[in-house]
Amino acid sequence: MDFAYSPRTEELKDKLETFMAEHVYPAEAVYDAQIAANENPHEQPQIMRDLQNIARERGLWNLFMCHDNLGAGLTNLEYAPLAEVVGRSIIGNEAINCSAPDTGNMEILAMFGTEEQKQQWLKPLLDCSIRSAFAMTEPFVASSDATNITSTIIRDGDEYVLNGRKWYTSGVLDPDCKLIIFMGKSDPDGPTYRQQSMILVPADAPGIEVLRDLPMFGFKDRLGHGEVQFTDVRVPASNMLGAEGDGFAIAQGRLGPGRMHYAMRAIGMAERALDMMCKRSLERIAFGGPLSDQGVVREWIARSRIEIDQIRLLVLKSAWLMDTKGNAAARSEVAAIKVSAMEVAHNVVNRAVQTYGAAGVSDDTILARLHAITRALQIADGPNEVHLRTIARLEVKKHK
């Protein structure tokens, strides 16, 4: 396994670090201020449009996309270090059009969409002239088990009729959201993993009602996490993504690279928190000297460095396996990074919060928001327990 960065990755990494230092980090406070000033807090602020224009000009656009020559043509291993760089800022991914849920939606459109679907939806998503949402999770069942999903997709002539309640449908409150990818059961009595389908739903289709915007540990996301009611929503049969019954397989195809993206972003968050912890420990005086002289703080810093470097290597191994052996061969490693990367990031952020004291739980720094994000993402995209179950099952299977 060779984890040395390719010349292309090194070049893009240098460009990204410059872009982040010169434009993204200085824009964070402006971004928040413009959202607060907007009549609609879910509307994209002008500063983000400015950042995206700069990213396009510098060739830092759609770096995640590796299908059909639609993006930069990077492998998972080449993209991973870049995801870490932009992951250091909450707005970094959006600035280069590499933010969820659009990334996953674009990937499955590239992999499973018809040419007509790609022209209608994928092309404008790649251009960021529209945004999208992903409607899978439901409030009344454990959606980590896709067989529990109760929403329905019923064929009626040349149309499908959709019914169900979804929540934490990320992106649905953005005024630019024009597409919702909806997952439901099209054949409840079919084979376990052929019951579900995914279908493309225009966001303005009659019968869609956004009931509320859900917070995440008290924080409201710019894109919004909506609770959405779908009542007799009709869409053309041609909007089916892939074939009827492909929903579970499509979901699995969406999640492998997506989890690698999340993991590397988590490492970026952890690196930023560690930087802040070190600087704070040098500046804050307690008991006659800087906190950096205290043994416990030194241990926090040392353990954070060890843990971040360990998880980075595991993520790079997972990316390498996906590139060389395929997503299925990397199943255990991908599950492992989803658990460990977010746990490491959360632990590092937690130590940084403790180092900052009262300032760490305030809105004066980014730490409180990182603390919320890294905790919430231990549930989102499949809770840790589901991934641990997968790893254990694959491990035990070796000995049968």
Short mmCIF file of C-alpha atoms in Angstrom, two decimals:
data_model
loop_
_atom_site.label_atom_id
_atom_site.label_comp_id
_atom_site.label_asym_id
_atom_site.label_seq_id
_atom_site.Cartn_x
_atom_site.Cartn_y
_atom_site.Cartn_z
CA MET A 1 0.00 0.00 0.00
CA ASP A 2 1.47 3.31 -1.09
CA PHE A 3 -0.13 6.28 0.67
CA ALA A 4 2.17 8.89 -0.84
CA TYR A 5 0.11 11.71 -2.31
CA SER A 6 0.06 11.80 -6.09
CA PRO A 7 1.49 14.88 -7.85
CA ARG A 8 -2.08 15.89 -8.75
CA THR A 9 -3.17 15.65 -5.11
CA GLU A 10 -0.16 17.64 -3.94
CA GLU A 11 -0.93 20.37 -6.46
CA LEU A 12 -4.61 20.57 -5.54
CA LYS A 13 -3.84 20.37 -1.82
CA ASP A 14 -1.53 23.38 -2.08
CA LYS A 15 -4.18 25.31 -4.03
CA LEU A 16 -6.88 24.36 -1.52
CA GLU A 17 -4.81 25.37 1.49
CA THR A 18 -4.17 28.76 -0.10
CA PHE A 19 -7.85 29.13 -0.99
CA MET A 20 -8.87 28.25 2.58
CA ALA A 21 -6.38 30.64 4.18
CA GLU A 22 -7.04 33.57 1.85
CA HIS A 23 -10.79 33.27 1.39
CA VAL A 24 -12.68 30.57 3.34
CA TYR A 25 -11.53 31.12 6.93
CA PRO A 26 -11.96 34.92 6.67
CA ALA A 27 -15.44 34.35 5.20
CA GLU A 28 -16.78 32.22 8.09
CA ALA A 29 -17.96 35.14 10.22
CA VAL A 30 -19.30 36.94 7.14
CA TYR A 31 -21.23 33.81 6.15
CA ASP A 32 -22.95 33.64 9.54
CA ALA A 33 -23.67 37.38 9.56
CA GLN A 34 -25.24 37.31 6.09
CA ILE A 35 -27.43 34.33 7.01
CA ALA A 36 -28.62 36.19 10.11
CA ALA A 37 -29.40 39.24 7.97
CA ASN A 38 -31.24 37.32 5.24
CA GLU A 39 -35.01 37.34 5.37
CA ASN A 40 -34.85 33.59 4.71
CA PRO A 41 -32.06 32.05 6.84
CA HIS A 42 -31.88 29.08 4.45
CA GLU A 43 -31.02 31.21 1.43
CA GLN A 44 -27.44 30.92 0.23
CA PRO A 45 -25.53 34.04 1.35
CA GLN A 46 -23.72 36.14 -1.24
CA ILE A 47 -20.33 35.40 0.31
CA MET A 48 -20.77 31.72 -0.57
CA ARG A 49 -21.56 32.55 -4.19
CA ASP A 50 -18.39 34.66 -4.24
CA LEU A 51 -16.34 31.79 -2.79
CA GLN A 52 -17.75 29.37 -5.35
CA ASN A 53 -16.82 31.68 -8.21
CA ILE A 54 -13.24 31.84 -6.94
CA ALA A 55 -13.15 28.03 -6.57
CA ARG A 56 -14.31 27.57 -10.16
CA GLU A 57 -11.66 29.99 -11.43
CA ARG A 58 -8.94 28.09 -9.55
CA GLY A 59 -10.04 24.64 -10.76
CA LEU A 60 -11.24 23.59 -7.29
CA TRP A 61 -14.69 22.42 -8.35
CA ASN A 62 -16.48 19.04 -8.05
CA LEU A 63 -13.26 17.40 -6.86
CA PHE A 64 -15.22 14.52 -5.30
CA MET A 65 -16.76 13.32 -8.58
CA CYS A 66 -14.91 10.42 -10.17
CA HIS A 67 -17.60 9.11 -12.55
CA ASP A 68 -17.83 9.59 -16.33
CA ASN A 69 -15.19 12.35 -16.44
CA LEU A 70 -17.67 14.70 -14.77
CA GLY A 71 -15.33 15.98 -12.08
CA ALA A 72 -11.60 16.18 -11.50
CA GLY A 73 -11.10 12.49 -12.23
CA LEU A 74 -9.49 11.79 -8.86
CA THR A 75 -9.44 8.41 -7.16
CA ASN A 76 -10.79 8.01 -3.63
CA LEU A 77 -7.21 7.92 -2.34
CA GLU A 78 -6.37 11.14 -4.21
CA TYR A 79 -9.48 12.96 -3.01
CA ALA A 80 -9.21 11.93 0.66
CA PRO A 81 -6.50 14.44 1.67
CA LEU A 82 -8.41 17.21 -0.10
CA ALA A 83 -11.56 16.37 1.87
CA GLU A 84 -9.52 16.79 5.04
CA VAL A 85 -8.36 20.26 4.01
CA VAL A 86 -11.85 21.62 3.30
CA GLY A 87 -13.27 19.74 6.29
CA ARG A 88 -11.42 22.13 8.60
CA SER A 89 -14.16 24.69 7.93
CA ILE A 90 -17.90 24.14 8.17
CA ILE A 91 -18.32 26.09 4.91
CA GLY A 92 -15.31 24.60 3.09
CA ASN A 93 -17.13 21.79 1.30
CA GLU A 94 -19.93 24.02 0.06
CA ALA A 95 -17.38 26.46 -1.37
CA ILE A 96 -16.08 23.84 -3.82
CA ASN A 97 -19.45 22.10 -4.48
CA CYS A 98 -18.42 19.01 -2.51
CA SER A 99 -21.02 19.15 0.27
CA ALA A 100 -23.68 16.68 1.34
CA PRO A 101 -26.34 15.75 0.43
CA ASP A 102 -25.55 16.86 -3.13
CA THR A 103 -22.35 14.82 -3.39
CA GLY A 104 -24.11 11.52 -2.71
CA ASN A 105 -27.05 12.46 -4.89
CA MET A 106 -24.78 13.40 -7.77
CA GLU A 107 -22.85 10.14 -7.44
CA ILE A 108 -25.93 7.95 -7.65
CA LEU A 109 -27.32 9.99 -10.54
CA ALA A 110 -24.01 9.46 -12.34
CA MET A 111 -24.05 5.73 -11.55
CA PHE A 112 -27.74 4.87 -11.98
CA GLY A 113 -29.43 7.77 -13.78
CA THR A 114 -30.63 7.68 -17.37
CA GLU A 115 -29.23 10.19 -19.84
CA GLU A 116 -32.44 12.19 -19.55
CA GLN A 117 -32.20 12.23 -15.74
CA LYS A 118 -28.56 13.30 -15.92
CA GLN A 119 -29.38 16.19 -18.24
CA GLN A 120 -32.33 17.32 -16.12
CA TRP A 121 -30.80 16.94 -12.66
CA LEU A 122 -27.12 15.96 -12.60
CA LYS A 123 -25.85 18.68 -14.94
CA PRO A 124 -27.37 21.59 -12.94
CA LEU A 125 -26.23 19.99 -9.65
CA LEU A 126 -22.67 19.82 -10.95
CA ASP A 127 -23.00 23.47 -11.92
CA CYS A 128 -24.54 24.25 -8.49
CA SER A 129 -27.38 26.11 -10.18
CA ILE A 130 -29.74 23.93 -8.13
CA ARG A 131 -29.45 22.00 -4.84
CA SER A 132 -31.01 18.70 -3.75
CA ALA A 133 -32.23 16.74 -0.73
CA PHE A 134 -32.22 13.07 0.26
CA ALA A 135 -35.35 11.68 1.93
CA MET A 136 -34.69 8.33 3.59
CA THR A 137 -34.85 8.65 7.39
CA GLU A 138 -38.28 8.37 9.03
CA PRO A 139 -39.37 9.56 12.48
CA PHE A 140 -41.36 6.51 13.56
CA VAL A 141 -38.96 3.66 12.75
CA ALA A 142 -35.27 2.84 13.10
CA SER A 143 -34.24 3.82 9.60
CA SER A 144 -30.75 2.40 10.07
CA ASP A 145 -32.49 -0.85 9.08
CA ALA A 146 -33.78 0.00 5.60
CA THR A 147 -36.27 -2.86 5.77
CA ASN A 148 -38.14 -0.83 8.42
CA ILE A 149 -38.99 2.00 6.03
CA THR A 150 -42.76 2.51 5.82
CA SER A 151 -43.00 5.14 3.05
CA THR A 152 -44.53 3.76 -0.12
CA ILE A 153 -43.93 4.10 -3.86
CA ILE A 154 -46.96 2.62 -5.67
CA ARG A 155 -47.27 2.28 -9.46
CA ASP A 156 -50.41 3.79 -10.97
CA GLY A 157 -50.36 3.64 -14.75
CA ASP A 158 -47.58 5.87 -16.06
CA GLU A 159 -46.96 7.38 -12.63
CA TYR A 160 -45.83 6.45 -9.16
CA VAL A 161 -47.71 7.68 -6.08
CA LEU A 162 -45.60 8.49 -3.01
CA ASN A 163 -46.77 8.58 0.60
CA GLY A 164 -44.83 8.83 3.84
CA ARG A 165 -43.27 10.98 6.54
CA LYS A 166 -39.55 11.74 6.40
CA TRP A 167 -37.34 13.77 8.68
CA TYR A 168 -33.81 15.13 8.82
CA THR A 169 -34.20 15.53 5.08
CA SER A 170 -31.08 17.65 4.71
CA GLY A 171 -31.17 20.48 2.19
CA VAL A 172 -34.91 20.57 1.68
CA LEU A 173 -35.36 24.11 3.08
CA ASP A 174 -32.83 25.70 0.76
CA PRO A 175 -34.76 27.82 -1.80
CA ASP A 176 -32.40 26.41 -4.44
CA CYS A 177 -33.48 22.82 -3.66
CA LYS A 178 -35.24 21.56 -6.78
CA LEU A 179 -34.82 17.79 -6.42
CA ILE A 180 -35.62 15.31 -3.65
CA ILE A 181 -34.43 11.71 -3.92
CA PHE A 182 -37.09 9.72 -2.08
CA MET A 183 -36.64 6.16 -0.78
CA GLY A 184 -39.69 4.02 -0.10
CA LYS A 185 -41.11 0.53 -0.46
CA SER A 186 -42.35 -0.35 -3.92
CA ASP A 187 -42.80 -4.07 -3.20
CA PRO A 188 -43.42 -4.68 0.54
CA ASP A 189 -43.88 -8.42 -0.02
CA GLY A 190 -40.80 -8.90 -2.20
CA PRO A 191 -37.38 -10.26 -1.22
CA THR A 192 -35.94 -8.38 1.75
CA TYR A 193 -33.43 -6.35 -0.24
CA ARG A 194 -35.63 -5.81 -3.30
CA GLN A 195 -38.54 -4.12 -1.53
CA GLN A 196 -37.15 -0.58 -1.70
CA SER A 197 -36.81 1.85 -4.59
CA MET A 198 -35.48 5.37 -5.06
CA ILE A 199 -37.28 7.91 -7.17
CA LEU A 200 -36.60 11.47 -8.32
CA VAL A 201 -39.15 13.99 -7.05
CA PRO A 202 -39.33 17.65 -8.08
CA ALA A 203 -39.25 19.67 -4.86
CA ASP A 204 -42.31 21.68 -5.94
CA ALA A 205 -44.48 18.62 -6.65
CA PRO A 206 -48.01 18.87 -5.18
CA GLY A 207 -48.42 16.96 -1.93
CA ILE A 208 -45.02 17.82 -0.41
CA GLU A 209 -45.28 19.71 2.87
CA VAL A 210 -42.26 20.75 4.95
CA LEU A 211 -43.62 20.59 8.51
CA ARG A 212 -40.64 22.04 10.39
CA ASP A 213 -36.92 22.67 10.38
CA LEU A 214 -35.16 20.37 12.83
CA PRO A 215 -32.18 21.60 14.88
CA MET A 216 -29.05 19.62 15.64
CA PHE A 217 -28.22 20.03 19.33
CA GLY A 218 -29.80 23.45 19.12
CA PHE A 219 -27.95 24.56 15.98
CA LYS A 220 -29.92 25.32 12.81
CA ASP A 221 -28.24 24.35 9.56
CA ARG A 222 -28.27 26.74 6.61
CA LEU A 223 -29.54 24.01 4.27
CA GLY A 224 -32.14 22.93 6.80
CA HIS A 225 -33.03 19.47 8.14
CA GLY A 226 -36.72 19.18 7.34
CA GLU A 227 -39.51 17.00 8.59
CA VAL A 228 -41.49 16.43 5.40
CA GLN A 229 -44.89 14.92 4.70
CA PHE A 230 -45.43 13.31 1.30
CA THR A 231 -49.15 12.84 0.57
CA ASP A 232 -50.21 11.29 -2.75
CA VAL A 233 -47.25 12.87 -4.52
CA ARG A 234 -47.34 11.86 -8.18
CA VAL A 235 -44.26 11.63 -10.38
CA PRO A 236 -43.75 10.09 -13.85
CA ALA A 237 -42.68 6.46 -13.93
CA SER A 238 -39.59 7.61 -15.83
CA ASN A 239 -38.38 9.25 -12.62
CA MET A 240 -37.51 5.88 -11.10
CA LEU A 241 -33.78 5.78 -10.30
CA GLY A 242 -32.42 2.55 -11.70
CA ALA A 243 -34.94 -0.30 -11.78
CA GLU A 244 -37.80 -0.83 -9.36
CA GLY A 245 -36.38 -2.65 -6.33
CA ASP A 246 -32.85 -1.25 -6.72
CA GLY A 247 -33.21 1.16 -3.79
CA PHE A 248 -31.24 -0.83 -1.22
CA ALA A 249 -28.36 -1.50 -3.63
CA ILE A 250 -28.27 2.16 -4.67
CA ALA A 251 -28.16 3.22 -1.02
CA GLN A 252 -25.16 0.95 -0.44
CA GLY A 253 -23.42 2.37 -3.51
CA ARG A 254 -24.02 5.87 -2.20
CA LEU A 255 -22.67 5.23 1.27
CA GLY A 256 -19.14 3.84 0.67
CA PRO A 257 -17.41 6.93 -0.77
CA GLY A 258 -19.71 9.15 1.29
CA ARG A 259 -18.43 7.66 4.51
CA MET A 260 -14.85 8.20 3.39
CA HIS A 261 -15.73 11.85 2.71
CA TYR A 262 -17.27 12.20 6.18
CA ALA A 263 -14.27 10.54 7.82
CA MET A 264 -11.69 12.78 6.15
CA ARG A 265 -13.75 15.88 6.94
CA ALA A 266 -13.85 14.68 10.55
CA ILE A 267 -10.06 14.52 10.53
CA GLY A 268 -10.01 18.10 9.26
CA MET A 269 -12.30 19.13 12.13
CA ALA A 270 -10.05 17.32 14.60
CA GLU A 271 -6.92 18.98 13.22
CA ARG A 272 -8.49 22.41 13.57
CA ALA A 273 -9.59 21.63 17.14
CA LEU A 274 -6.07 20.41 17.98
CA ASP A 275 -4.55 23.61 16.56
CA MET A 276 -6.92 25.66 18.69
CA MET A 277 -6.17 23.56 21.77
CA CYS A 278 -2.42 24.06 21.41
CA LYS A 279 -2.72 27.83 20.90
CA ARG A 280 -5.12 28.19 23.82
CA SER A 281 -2.85 26.15 26.11
CA LEU A 282 -0.01 28.58 25.42
CA GLU A 283 -2.14 31.69 25.99
CA ARG A 284 -4.22 30.70 29.02
CA ILE A 285 -2.54 31.11 32.42
CA ALA A 286 -3.60 29.04 35.42
CA PHE A 287 -1.80 28.10 38.65
CA GLY A 288 1.20 30.23 37.84
CA GLY A 289 1.89 29.22 34.27
CA PRO A 290 0.40 28.41 30.84
CA LEU A 291 -1.91 25.44 30.55
CA SER A 292 0.63 23.85 28.20
CA ASP A 293 2.80 23.21 31.30
CA GLN A 294 0.08 21.10 32.92
CA GLY A 295 0.62 17.37 32.51
CA VAL A 296 -3.03 16.62 31.81
CA VAL A 297 -3.19 19.15 28.97
CA ARG A 298 0.01 17.80 27.46
CA GLU A 299 -1.55 14.33 27.57
CA TRP A 300 -4.68 15.63 25.78
CA ILE A 301 -2.50 17.13 23.06
CA ALA A 302 -0.35 14.00 22.70
CA ARG A 303 -3.29 11.59 22.60
CA SER A 304 -5.06 13.81 20.07
CA ARG A 305 -2.04 13.74 17.75
CA ILE A 306 -1.74 9.95 18.03
CA GLU A 307 -5.44 9.33 17.45
CA ILE A 308 -5.71 11.68 14.46
CA ASP A 309 -2.71 10.14 12.72
CA GLN A 310 -4.00 6.62 13.37
CA ILE A 311 -7.43 7.27 11.92
CA ARG A 312 -6.00 9.10 8.91
CA LEU A 313 -4.03 5.98 7.97
CA LEU A 314 -7.13 3.80 8.34
CA VAL A 315 -9.16 6.13 6.12
CA LEU A 316 -6.43 6.16 3.47
CA LYS A 317 -6.33 2.36 3.59
CA SER A 318 -10.10 2.27 3.08
CA ALA A 319 -9.85 4.66 0.13
CA TRP A 320 -7.04 2.56 -1.36
CA LEU A 321 -9.11 -0.60 -1.01
CA MET A 322 -12.13 1.02 -2.69
CA ASP A 323 -9.92 2.07 -5.58
CA THR A 324 -8.08 -1.24 -6.02
CA LYS A 325 -10.56 -3.90 -4.84
CA GLY A 326 -13.97 -2.22 -4.99
CA ASN A 327 -16.39 -0.95 -2.36
CA ALA A 328 -17.47 -4.44 -1.29
CA ALA A 329 -13.90 -5.45 -0.42
CA ALA A 330 -13.56 -2.37 1.78
CA ARG A 331 -16.83 -2.94 3.62
CA SER A 332 -15.29 -3.61 7.03
CA GLU A 333 -12.80 -0.75 6.76
CA VAL A 334 -15.48 1.70 5.57
CA ALA A 335 -17.65 0.74 8.55
CA ALA A 336 -14.64 1.15 10.84
CA ILE A 337 -13.80 4.66 9.67
CA LYS A 338 -17.41 5.80 10.04
CA VAL A 339 -17.21 4.84 13.73
CA SER A 340 -13.65 5.73 14.61
CA ALA A 341 -13.18 8.97 12.67
CA MET A 342 -16.16 10.69 14.20
CA GLU A 343 -15.36 9.36 17.68
CA VAL A 344 -11.78 10.64 17.42
CA ALA A 345 -12.94 14.02 16.12
CA HIS A 346 -15.50 14.32 18.90
CA ASN A 347 -12.94 13.40 21.56
CA VAL A 348 -10.41 15.93 20.25
CA VAL A 349 -13.04 18.66 20.03
CA ASN A 350 -14.16 17.81 23.56
CA ARG A 351 -10.60 18.24 24.87
CA ALA A 352 -10.35 21.56 23.05
CA VAL A 353 -13.61 22.71 24.64
CA GLN A 354 -12.22 21.81 28.06
CA THR A 355 -9.01 23.74 27.31
CA TYR A 356 -11.01 26.82 26.37
CA GLY A 357 -13.24 26.58 29.43
CA ALA A 358 -16.34 28.78 29.31
CA ALA A 359 -15.32 30.17 25.91
CA GLY A 360 -15.47 26.64 24.50
CA VAL A 361 -19.20 26.31 25.07
CA SER A 362 -20.00 29.78 23.77
CA ASP A 363 -20.53 30.98 20.22
CA ASP A 364 -17.23 32.89 20.33
CA THR A 365 -15.40 29.95 18.76
CA ILE A 366 -16.32 27.20 16.31
CA LEU A 367 -15.82 24.50 18.94
CA ALA A 368 -19.42 24.25 20.19
CA ARG A 369 -20.67 23.74 16.65
CA LEU A 370 -17.97 21.15 15.92
CA HIS A 371 -18.92 19.40 19.17
CA ALA A 372 -22.54 19.17 17.99
CA ILE A 373 -21.66 18.06 14.47
CA THR A 374 -19.23 15.34 15.50
CA ARG A 375 -21.75 13.95 17.98
CA ALA A 376 -24.71 14.06 15.61
CA LEU A 377 -22.73 12.33 12.85
CA GLN A 378 -22.27 9.31 15.12
CA ILE A 379 -25.98 8.75 14.45
CA ALA A 380 -26.41 10.11 10.92
CA ASP A 381 -25.59 7.93 7.92
CA GLY A 382 -26.05 4.84 10.09
CA PRO A 383 -25.41 4.85 13.84
CA ASN A 384 -22.12 3.53 15.20
CA GLU A 385 -23.79 0.39 16.53
CA VAL A 386 -24.88 -0.70 13.04
CA HIS A 387 -21.34 -0.36 11.69
CA LEU A 388 -19.86 -2.19 14.68
CA ARG A 389 -22.35 -4.99 14.03
CA THR A 390 -21.17 -5.19 10.42
CA ILE A 391 -17.49 -5.31 11.41
CA ALA A 392 -18.11 -8.02 14.01
CA ARG A 393 -20.17 -10.12 11.60
CA LEU A 394 -17.45 -9.96 8.93
CA GLU A 395 -14.76 -10.76 11.51
CA VAL A 396 -16.59 -13.77 12.91
CA LYS A 397 -17.34 -15.01 9.38
CA LYS A 398 -13.59 -15.49 8.82
CA HIS A 399 -13.59 -18.21 11.50
CA LYS A 400 -16.65 -20.17 10.43
#
